Tab-separated table of C-alpha atoms and ligand atoms in Angstrom:
chain	number	residue	atom	x	y	z
A	23	MET	CA	0.000	0.000	0.000
A	24	ASN	CA	1.454	3.342	-1.013
A	25	PHE	CA	0.502	6.505	0.796
A	26	ASP	CA	-0.017	8.989	-1.989
A	27	HIS	CA	-0.716	12.175	-0.012
A	28	ILE	CA	1.353	14.302	2.343
A	29	ILE	CA	-0.614	15.593	5.311
A	30	VAL	CA	0.784	18.979	6.358
A	31	ARG	CA	0.034	20.300	9.849
A	32	TYR	CA	0.626	23.790	11.145
A	33	SER	CA	0.354	24.338	14.869
A	34	GLU	CA	1.186	27.833	16.025
A	35	LEU	CA	-0.733	29.250	13.105
A	36	SER	CA	-3.985	27.964	14.479
A	37	THR	CA	-3.676	30.290	17.456
A	38	LYS	CA	-3.501	33.452	15.388
A	39	GLY	CA	-7.191	34.397	15.394
A	40	LYS	CA	-8.126	36.833	12.651
A	41	ASN	CA	-4.721	36.569	11.004
A	42	LYS	CA	-5.046	32.851	10.595
A	43	GLN	CA	-6.173	32.939	6.964
A	44	HIS	CA	-3.356	35.317	6.096
A	45	PHE	CA	-0.786	32.999	7.703
A	46	ILE	CA	-2.165	29.941	5.961
A	47	SER	CA	-2.129	31.699	2.645
A	48	LEU	CA	1.523	32.751	3.228
A	49	LEU	CA	2.381	29.182	4.106
A	50	ARG	CA	0.714	27.927	0.922
A	51	THR	CA	2.596	30.507	-1.131
A	52	ASN	CA	5.929	29.530	0.440
A	53	ILE	CA	5.219	25.837	-0.126
A	54	LYS	CA	4.360	26.538	-3.773
A	55	ASN	CA	7.554	28.599	-4.203
A	56	HIS	CA	9.633	25.747	-2.850
A	57	LEU	CA	7.857	23.303	-5.131
A	58	SER	CA	8.038	25.530	-8.212
A	59	ASN	CA	10.205	22.987	-10.051
A	60	TYR	CA	7.362	20.495	-9.814
A	61	ARG	CA	4.594	22.701	-11.185
A	62	GLY	CA	1.794	20.567	-12.608
A	63	LYS	CA	3.116	17.487	-10.843
A	64	TYR	CA	1.306	17.872	-7.551
A	65	ILE	CA	-2.091	18.895	-6.209
A	66	LEU	CA	-2.359	21.107	-3.130
A	67	LYS	CA	-5.610	21.449	-1.221
A	68	ASN	CA	-6.676	23.234	1.932
A	69	ASP	CA	-8.507	21.131	4.472
A	70	PRO	CA	-9.532	22.572	7.864
A	71	GLY	CA	-6.324	22.724	9.959
A	72	ARG	CA	-4.285	20.966	7.274
A	73	ILE	CA	-2.816	21.324	3.841
A	74	MET	CA	-3.085	18.145	1.781
A	75	ILE	CA	-0.531	17.625	-0.962
A	76	LYS	CA	-0.650	14.872	-3.546
A	77	PRO	CA	2.603	14.730	-5.526
A	78	ASP	CA	3.209	12.460	-8.504
A	79	LYS	CA	4.786	9.198	-7.423
A	80	ASP	CA	8.243	9.897	-8.869
A	81	ILE	CA	8.692	13.164	-6.935
A	82	TYR	CA	6.929	12.125	-3.728
A	83	GLN	CA	10.063	11.732	-1.586
A	84	GLU	CA	11.718	14.927	-2.874
A	85	VAL	CA	8.601	16.927	-2.104
A	86	TYR	CA	8.362	15.300	1.313
A	87	ASN	CA	11.967	16.264	2.148
A	88	LYS	CA	11.523	19.847	0.993
A	89	LEU	CA	8.448	20.328	3.184
A	90	LEU	CA	10.480	19.368	6.262
A	91	ASN	CA	12.398	22.672	5.839
A	92	VAL	CA	9.458	25.017	5.307
A	93	PHE	CA	8.854	27.206	8.363
A	94	GLY	CA	5.279	27.275	9.609
A	95	ILE	CA	4.810	23.522	9.169
A	96	SER	CA	4.782	21.651	12.473
A	97	SER	CA	4.687	18.077	11.193
A	98	ILE	CA	3.990	16.021	8.093
A	99	SER	CA	2.840	12.474	7.454
A	100	PRO	CA	2.593	10.209	4.464
A	101	GLY	CA	-1.149	9.699	4.222
A	102	LEU	CA	-4.086	8.386	2.331
A	103	LEU	CA	-7.406	10.170	1.877
A	104	VAL	CA	-10.514	8.059	1.450
A	105	ASP	CA	-14.178	8.847	0.928
A	106	LYS	CA	-16.349	9.179	3.992
A	107	ASN	CA	-17.738	5.730	3.860
A	108	PHE	CA	-17.051	3.122	6.516
A	109	ASP	CA	-16.838	0.197	4.077
A	110	THR	CA	-14.219	1.991	1.984
A	111	LEU	CA	-12.278	2.829	5.134
A	112	ASN	CA	-12.507	-0.768	6.298
A	113	GLU	CA	-11.183	-2.046	2.984
A	114	LYS	CA	-8.226	0.367	2.986
A	115	ILE	CA	-7.289	-0.324	6.593
A	116	VAL	CA	-7.175	-4.080	5.952
A	117	GLU	CA	-5.106	-3.447	2.828
A	118	ILE	CA	-2.631	-1.250	4.722
A	119	ILE	CA	-2.238	-3.615	7.642
A	120	GLY	CA	-1.476	-6.403	5.157
A	121	ASP	CA	1.891	-4.692	4.557
A	122	PHE	CA	2.833	-5.164	8.230
A	123	LYS	CA	2.072	-8.844	8.843
A	124	ASN	CA	4.725	-9.440	11.496
A	125	LYS	CA	3.959	-6.325	13.502
A	126	SER	CA	1.579	-5.471	16.289
A	127	TYR	CA	-0.700	-2.498	15.810
A	128	LYS	CA	-2.934	-0.006	17.522
A	129	LEU	CA	-5.815	1.935	15.996
A	130	ASN	CA	-6.234	5.600	16.906
A	131	ILE	CA	-9.509	7.059	15.730
A	132	LYS	CA	-10.245	10.766	15.760
A	133	ARG	CA	-13.786	11.661	14.736
A	134	ILE	CA	-13.607	15.368	13.943
A	135	ASP	CA	-16.926	15.192	12.087
A	136	LYS	CA	-19.165	14.124	14.960
A	137	ASN	CA	-21.996	13.361	12.558
A	138	PHE	CA	-20.119	10.468	11.047
A	139	GLN	CA	-21.356	6.998	11.939
A	140	PRO	CA	-20.294	4.665	13.448
A	141	ILE	CA	-18.795	6.385	16.478
A	142	SER	CA	-15.083	5.931	17.283
A	143	SER	CA	-15.409	3.022	19.726
A	144	GLU	CA	-17.576	1.059	17.289
A	145	MET	CA	-15.188	1.830	14.465
A	146	VAL	CA	-12.264	0.401	16.445
A	147	VAL	CA	-14.159	-2.809	17.161
A	148	ASN	CA	-15.372	-3.229	13.579
A	149	LEU	CA	-12.025	-2.441	11.990
A	150	ALA	CA	-10.145	-4.728	14.396
A	151	LYS	CA	-12.633	-7.498	13.600
A	152	SER	CA	-12.076	-7.133	9.850
A	153	ILE	CA	-8.317	-7.171	10.340
A	154	TYR	CA	-8.524	-10.293	12.486
A	155	GLU	CA	-10.700	-12.101	9.943
A	156	LYS	CA	-8.158	-11.507	7.177
A	157	TYR	CA	-4.945	-11.671	9.220
A	158	PRO	CA	-5.523	-13.631	12.459
A	159	MET	CA	-1.752	-13.630	13.148
A	160	ILE	CA	-1.536	-9.837	13.491
A	161	ASN	CA	-1.839	-8.733	17.118
A	162	VAL	CA	-3.309	-5.666	18.710
A	163	ASP	CA	-1.014	-3.989	21.246
A	164	VAL	CA	-2.422	-0.810	22.769
A	165	LYS	CA	0.584	-0.159	25.030
A	166	ASN	CA	3.591	-0.773	22.800
A	167	PRO	CA	2.443	-1.213	19.229
A	168	ASP	CA	4.930	-1.578	16.374
A	169	ILE	CA	2.697	0.631	14.273
A	170	SER	CA	0.069	3.173	15.185
A	171	LEU	CA	-2.584	3.338	12.531
A	172	ASN	CA	-4.231	6.744	12.720
A	173	VAL	CA	-7.648	7.467	11.263
A	174	GLU	CA	-9.015	11.015	11.201
A	175	VAL	CA	-12.628	11.390	10.169
A	176	ARG	CA	-12.608	14.900	8.754
A	177	PHE	CA	-15.363	16.972	7.181
A	178	SER	CA	-14.493	16.313	3.566
A	179	ASN	CA	-12.704	12.970	3.788
A	180	ILE	CA	-11.083	10.394	6.042
A	181	ALA	CA	-7.318	10.640	6.450
A	182	ILE	CA	-5.219	7.590	7.292
A	183	TYR	CA	-1.580	7.853	8.309
A	184	ILE	CA	1.074	5.974	10.251
A	185	ASN	CA	4.179	8.080	10.815
A	186	LYS	CA	4.481	11.670	11.799
A	187	ASN	CA	7.704	13.546	11.024
A	188	MET	CA	8.322	16.675	13.034
A	189	ALA	CA	9.091	19.649	10.789
A	190	LEU	CA	10.680	22.958	11.837
A	191	GLY	CA	7.642	24.716	13.291
A	192	GLY	CA	8.010	28.484	13.531
A	193	LEU	CA	6.082	30.996	11.442
A	194	PRO	CA	5.802	31.224	7.664
A	195	VAL	CA	8.581	33.368	6.232
A	196	ASN	CA	7.283	36.841	5.330
A	197	SER	CA	4.735	36.918	8.132
A	198	SER	CA	7.032	39.169	10.203
A	199	GLY	CA	8.423	41.441	7.496
A	200	HIS	CA	11.818	41.924	5.847
A	201	ALA	CA	15.260	42.244	7.476
A	202	LEU	CA	18.809	42.663	6.224
A	203	SER	CA	21.106	40.017	7.682
A	204	LEU	CA	24.839	40.707	8.044
A	205	LEU	CA	26.297	37.481	6.744
A	206	SER	CA	29.980	36.784	7.355
A	207	GLY	CA	31.566	33.518	6.349
A	208	GLY	CA	31.536	32.316	9.959
A	209	ILE	CA	29.448	29.898	11.975
A	210	ASP	CA	27.192	32.350	13.769
A	211	SER	CA	25.534	34.579	11.209
A	212	PRO	CA	24.012	31.723	9.134
A	213	VAL	CA	22.526	30.299	12.346
A	214	ALA	CA	21.192	33.730	13.315
A	215	SER	CA	19.641	34.000	9.852
A	216	PHE	CA	18.009	30.593	10.217
A	217	LEU	CA	16.453	31.717	13.518
A	218	CYS	CA	15.169	34.918	11.904
A	219	TYR	CA	13.471	32.824	9.223
A	220	LYS	CA	11.994	30.718	12.000
A	221	ARG	CA	10.132	33.717	13.386
A	222	GLY	CA	8.750	34.670	10.000
A	223	LEU	CA	11.273	37.243	8.825
A	224	ASN	CA	12.153	37.368	5.197
A	225	LEU	CA	15.871	38.082	4.737
A	226	SER	CA	18.144	39.799	2.295
A	227	TYR	CA	21.863	39.520	2.976
A	228	ILE	CA	24.807	41.890	3.101
A	229	HIS	CA	28.438	40.803	3.138
A	230	PHE	CA	31.550	42.984	3.449
A	231	THR	CA	34.765	42.108	1.639
A	232	THR	CA	38.146	43.809	1.515
A	233	PRO	CA	39.827	42.694	-1.689
A	234	PRO	CA	42.653	41.980	-2.320
A	235	HIS	CA	42.979	41.086	1.368
A	236	THR	CA	40.016	38.754	1.201
A	237	SER	CA	40.024	35.988	-1.377
A	238	LEU	CA	37.482	34.970	-3.974
A	239	GLU	CA	37.137	31.732	-2.061
A	240	SER	CA	35.790	33.600	0.944
A	241	LEU	CA	33.108	35.115	-1.288
A	242	GLU	CA	32.352	31.675	-2.724
A	243	LYS	CA	31.870	30.516	0.824
A	244	VAL	CA	29.245	33.215	1.398
A	245	PHE	CA	27.493	32.182	-1.845
A	246	ASP	CA	27.447	28.595	-0.599
A	247	LEU	CA	26.037	29.641	2.767
A	248	SER	CA	23.323	31.696	1.094
A	249	LYS	CA	22.424	28.777	-1.195
A	250	ASN	CA	22.056	26.656	1.885
A	251	LEU	CA	19.927	29.231	3.679
A	252	PHE	CA	17.698	29.446	0.625
A	253	LYS	CA	15.924	26.242	1.601
A	254	TYR	CA	14.585	27.899	4.774
A	255	SER	CA	13.485	31.073	2.996
A	256	ASP	CA	10.146	31.845	1.370
A	257	GLY	CA	11.398	30.004	-1.702
A	258	ARG	CA	11.825	33.086	-3.864
A	259	ALA	CA	15.280	34.116	-5.071
A	260	LEU	CA	17.459	35.631	-2.318
A	261	LYS	CA	19.335	38.875	-2.655
A	262	LEU	CA	22.891	39.193	-1.421
A	263	TYR	CA	24.584	42.591	-1.420
A	264	VAL	CA	28.366	42.373	-1.478
A	265	VAL	CA	30.088	45.532	-0.329
A	266	ASN	CA	33.691	46.226	-1.216
A	267	PHE	CA	34.830	47.841	2.009
A	268	THR	CA	38.534	48.286	1.149
A	269	LEU	CA	38.460	52.083	0.770
A	270	LEU	CA	37.077	52.503	4.249
A	271	GLN	CA	39.256	49.780	5.695
A	272	ASN	CA	42.348	51.630	4.450
A	273	GLU	CA	41.053	54.811	6.038
A	274	LEU	CA	40.639	53.015	9.359
A	275	MET	CA	44.380	52.351	9.388
A	276	HIS	CA	44.807	56.074	10.217
A	277	LEU	CA	42.934	56.085	13.513
A	278	SER	CA	44.996	57.532	16.337
A	279	LYS	CA	43.791	54.711	18.567
A	280	PRO	CA	44.169	51.484	16.553
A	281	GLU	CA	42.472	49.573	19.357
A	282	TYR	CA	39.222	51.213	18.193
A	283	ARG	CA	39.602	49.900	14.641
A	284	ILE	CA	37.274	46.913	14.971
A	285	THR	CA	34.643	48.865	16.883
A	286	ILE	CA	34.632	51.566	14.245
A	287	MET	CA	34.713	49.073	11.409
A	288	ARG	CA	31.540	47.536	12.836
A	289	ARG	CA	29.952	50.970	13.188
A	290	MET	CA	30.701	51.482	9.494
A	291	PHE	CA	29.229	48.071	8.603
A	292	VAL	CA	26.091	49.071	10.443
A	293	ARG	CA	25.909	52.487	8.756
A	294	ILE	CA	26.275	50.965	5.306
A	295	ALA	CA	23.787	48.232	6.173
A	296	ASN	CA	21.299	50.920	7.256
A	297	ILE	CA	21.602	52.665	3.897
A	298	VAL	CA	21.180	49.432	1.931
A	299	ALA	CA	18.294	48.362	4.181
A	300	GLU	CA	16.490	51.601	3.491
A	301	LYS	CA	16.930	51.162	-0.266
A	302	ILE	CA	15.505	47.655	-0.198
A	303	ASP	CA	12.830	48.402	2.370
A	304	ALA	CA	14.195	46.159	5.126
A	305	LYS	CA	12.886	47.138	8.538
A	306	CYS	CA	15.753	45.946	10.724
A	307	LEU	CA	19.223	44.390	10.679
A	308	ALA	CA	20.237	40.989	12.023
A	309	THR	CA	23.671	39.798	13.162
A	310	GLY	CA	25.202	36.668	14.633
A	311	GLU	CA	26.573	38.402	17.715
A	312	ALA	CA	26.549	36.517	21.026
A	313	LEU	CA	27.305	38.210	24.304
A	314	GLY	CA	30.888	37.720	25.463
A	315	GLN	CA	31.913	35.548	22.529
A	316	VAL	CA	34.745	37.850	21.395
A	317	ALA	CA	36.056	41.318	22.317
A	318	SER	CA	33.612	43.037	19.976
A	319	GLN	CA	30.659	41.390	21.697
A	320	THR	CA	30.726	42.913	25.176
A	321	ILE	CA	27.699	44.933	26.211
A	322	GLU	CA	29.791	48.140	25.920
A	323	SER	CA	30.842	47.172	22.444
A	324	ILE	CA	27.326	46.261	21.385
A	325	THR	CA	26.124	49.614	22.785
A	326	THR	CA	28.777	51.530	20.863
A	327	ILE	CA	27.996	49.689	17.630
A	328	GLU	CA	24.218	49.959	18.080
A	329	ASN	CA	24.613	53.713	18.516
A	330	SER	CA	25.517	54.057	14.823
A	331	SER	CA	22.307	52.368	13.687
A	332	THR	CA	18.960	53.964	13.016
A	333	LEU	CA	17.288	50.599	12.502
A	334	PRO	CA	16.884	48.077	15.314
A	335	ILE	CA	19.485	45.295	15.265
A	336	LEU	CA	18.228	41.784	15.993
A	337	ARG	CA	20.713	39.401	17.577
A	338	PRO	CA	18.982	36.028	17.784
A	339	LEU	CA	22.103	34.376	19.264
A	340	ILE	CA	22.779	36.934	21.978
A	341	CYS	CA	22.430	34.414	24.830
A	342	TYR	CA	23.529	31.251	23.029
A	343	ASP	CA	26.597	29.205	23.940
A	344	LYS	CA	28.952	28.473	21.074
A	345	GLU	CA	28.314	24.714	21.401
A	346	ASP	CA	24.590	25.262	20.941
A	347	ILE	CA	25.224	27.464	17.918
A	348	ILE	CA	27.468	24.771	16.427
A	349	LYS	CA	24.761	22.163	17.018
A	350	ILE	CA	22.232	24.198	15.035
A	351	SER	CA	24.840	24.976	12.398
A	352	LYS	CA	25.391	21.256	11.877
A	353	SER	CA	21.683	20.517	11.795
A	354	ILE	CA	21.029	23.159	9.115
A	355	ASP	CA	24.026	22.041	7.038
A	356	THR	CA	25.995	25.276	7.158
A	357	TYR	CA	28.743	24.079	9.507
A	358	THR	CA	31.076	22.383	7.012
A	359	THR	CA	31.027	25.482	4.809
A	360	SER	CA	31.413	27.874	7.744
A	361	ILE	CA	34.571	26.207	9.027
A	362	LYS	CA	36.412	26.399	5.708
A	363	PRO	CA	39.506	28.426	6.505
A	364	PHE	CA	39.109	31.560	4.399
A	365	ASP	CA	39.663	34.956	5.978
A	366	ASP	CA	36.915	37.499	6.239
A	367	CYS	CA	37.699	41.177	6.497
A	368	CYS	CA	37.632	41.271	10.285
A	369	SER	CA	40.385	38.790	10.963
A	370	LEU	CA	42.862	40.655	8.756
A	371	PHE	CA	42.691	44.016	10.464
A	372	VAL	CA	42.465	43.047	14.090
A	373	PRO	CA	44.746	45.347	16.122
A	374	LYS	CA	47.026	43.906	18.805
A	375	ASN	CA	44.753	44.879	21.696
A	376	PRO	CA	41.227	45.636	20.497
A	377	VAL	CA	39.288	47.715	23.010
A	378	ILE	CA	36.949	45.519	25.048
A	379	LYS	CA	34.859	48.273	26.604
A	380	PRO	CA	34.693	50.999	23.961
A	381	LYS	CA	33.013	54.340	24.631
A	382	ILE	CA	30.643	56.008	22.209
A	383	ARG	CA	32.289	59.407	22.702
A	384	GLU	CA	35.751	58.058	21.967
A	385	ALA	CA	34.487	56.237	18.868
A	386	GLU	CA	32.913	59.471	17.640
A	387	PHE	CA	36.102	61.367	18.373
A	388	GLN	CA	38.127	58.862	16.399
A	389	GLU	CA	35.689	59.047	13.508
A	390	ASN	CA	35.883	62.826	13.401
A	391	ASN	CA	39.469	62.518	12.201
A	392	ILE	CA	38.755	60.338	9.173
A	393	MET	CA	36.785	60.909	5.956
A	394	TRP	CA	34.198	58.216	6.527
A	395	LYS	CA	31.089	60.028	5.249
A	396	GLU	CA	32.521	60.722	1.802
A	397	ILE	CA	33.898	57.220	1.568
A	398	ILE	CA	30.574	55.632	2.490
A	399	ASP	CA	28.906	57.712	-0.246
A	400	LYS	CA	31.478	56.449	-2.726
A	401	ILE	CA	31.058	52.866	-1.605
A	402	ILE	CA	27.284	53.007	-1.942
A	403	GLU	CA	27.641	54.593	-5.359
A	404	ASN	CA	30.265	52.274	-6.832
A	405	ASN	CA	31.191	49.394	-4.610
A	406	VAL	CA	28.039	47.418	-3.924
A	407	GLU	CA	27.302	44.364	-6.046
A	408	LYS	CA	23.940	42.651	-6.016
A	409	TYR	CA	23.704	38.897	-6.414
A	410	VAL	CA	20.551	36.881	-6.840
A	411	ILE	CA	20.602	33.389	-5.380
A	412	SER	CA	17.998	30.860	-6.389
A	413	LYS	CA	17.556	27.149	-7.044
A	414	GLU	CA	19.220	27.710	-10.405
A	415	GLY	CA	22.387	29.215	-8.894
A	416	VAL	CA	23.985	32.613	-8.333
A	417	TYR	CA	23.950	35.504	-10.758
A	418	LYS	CA	25.000	39.117	-10.560
A	419	THR	CA	22.641	42.003	-11.320
A	420	ASP	CA	22.749	45.773	-10.978
A	421	PHE	CA	22.426	47.267	-7.548
A	422	ASP	CA	19.560	49.679	-7.770
A	423	THR	CA	17.000	51.027	-5.396
A	424	LYS	CA	14.645	48.118	-5.903
A	425	ASN	CA	14.788	45.011	-3.799
B	29	ATP	P1	30.320	34.810	12.488
B	29	ATP	O1	30.574	33.413	12.881
B	29	ATP	O2	28.928	35.044	12.040
B	29	ATP	O3	31.363	35.331	11.535
B	29	ATP	P2	31.788	35.829	14.651
B	29	ATP	O4	31.726	35.079	15.901
B	29	ATP	O5	32.982	35.621	13.784
B	29	ATP	O6	30.470	35.636	13.814
B	29	ATP	P3	32.231	38.613	14.539
B	29	ATP	O7	33.321	38.435	13.524
B	29	ATP	O8	32.505	39.440	15.727
B	29	ATP	O9	31.665	37.306	15.100
B	29	ATP	O10	30.990	39.201	13.810
B	29	ATP	C1	29.799	39.490	14.485
B	29	ATP	C2	28.696	39.642	13.467
B	29	ATP	O11	28.980	40.730	12.585
B	29	ATP	C3	28.589	38.439	12.549
B	29	ATP	O12	27.809	37.416	13.116
B	29	ATP	C4	27.929	39.034	11.333
B	29	ATP	O13	26.538	39.188	11.545
B	29	ATP	C5	28.582	40.410	11.272
B	29	ATP	N1	29.767	40.368	10.390
B	29	ATP	C6	31.038	40.156	10.735
B	29	ATP	N2	31.838	40.176	9.646
B	29	ATP	C7	31.045	40.398	8.590
B	29	ATP	C8	31.246	40.535	7.181
B	29	ATP	N3	32.445	40.427	6.639
B	29	ATP	N4	30.179	40.770	6.403
B	29	ATP	C9	28.932	40.867	6.940
B	29	ATP	N5	28.692	40.760	8.245
B	29	ATP	C10	29.719	40.527	9.070
B	30	MG	MG1	33.104	36.342	11.663
């Protein structure tokens, strides 16, 4: 017996009151985006509290695997939908159980449509009787069954399923708006981005390079990370803005207090990110900072950096231990790329003793002696490249004011 449907459940969405329909429709859109390669090869239907998907046989497993990464879905099951007729149900159940002759089973009946007859307890007795008549060697075990055979009597059909695979949960991407994520080549920022997706944010990405000090490989690494993050997105092409920061980096070599170089570099990242965010209509920034992880992530440092931002900065990892971040990084498949040993622009310009507790006033004083405003204008004008990342790959387009 082949289960030909995928039963999609969404949990948190059901608690959203008036917004519920909007959330479900976003979830449907995101699912369709992720399945765009299979257009015409699957049927998607709404059913109260569920989305039912029937893919063609040859793509069933691929579709199933993709759904496991779509935020907003709480769990999925391979399933079968049958007409609301007890005899049909009986026939199917006996057929299914025939595939599990050496196993014990338990029947779980959920009668959502209370008008359906017979009632649950009678259904269990009748179904168990039919199974016994055909397969007397198959045992019922209500405590420790090998398989749980679930029957849901719904309003438009009866759903039968065995396994339930937990998906990622969270909210559908785009339900919380659009943010610009500062993506380095490291471990943390891809994980932070994943967590932003989880709470329904749609992300564009910005990455700073300092050629020739940073290599093409380090940019490749960021492309690879973005391609990987794509599978958690809303399924539409991602935008990655690559900023050539070298002009400003060279200017930062003239600070009278080199220990402020990293702090000020980050303030410049944030300023540039604010400008790009405004152009692409992103409502906040996101970073992979975690309190106390490195010198630039003390509360004083975060305060000094935050001070240069007009937009709020989300830091989903602020209270995470590195080990926990690594665990997520492995589970979302970004870890092996993140640990490839290519320099990003920070590691190359780290002064001997970076300031651990910077002061806003001192940072401003330092900045007053360099030409940062003019250089930022130049960078925005000439040194931002826009890349589009989709299922098909990465391609470069013009950076303009449109997202
Ligand atoms: P990550 O593992 O994400 O690189 P990290 O522990 O190396 O983080 P930092 O280098 O201090 O930490 O960077 C803190 C945050 O600043 C990063 O998580 C990222 O959001 C942002 N960031 C750092 N370098 C870059 C860069 N070259 N381009 C874009 N964002 C960056
Ligand atoms: Mg880094």
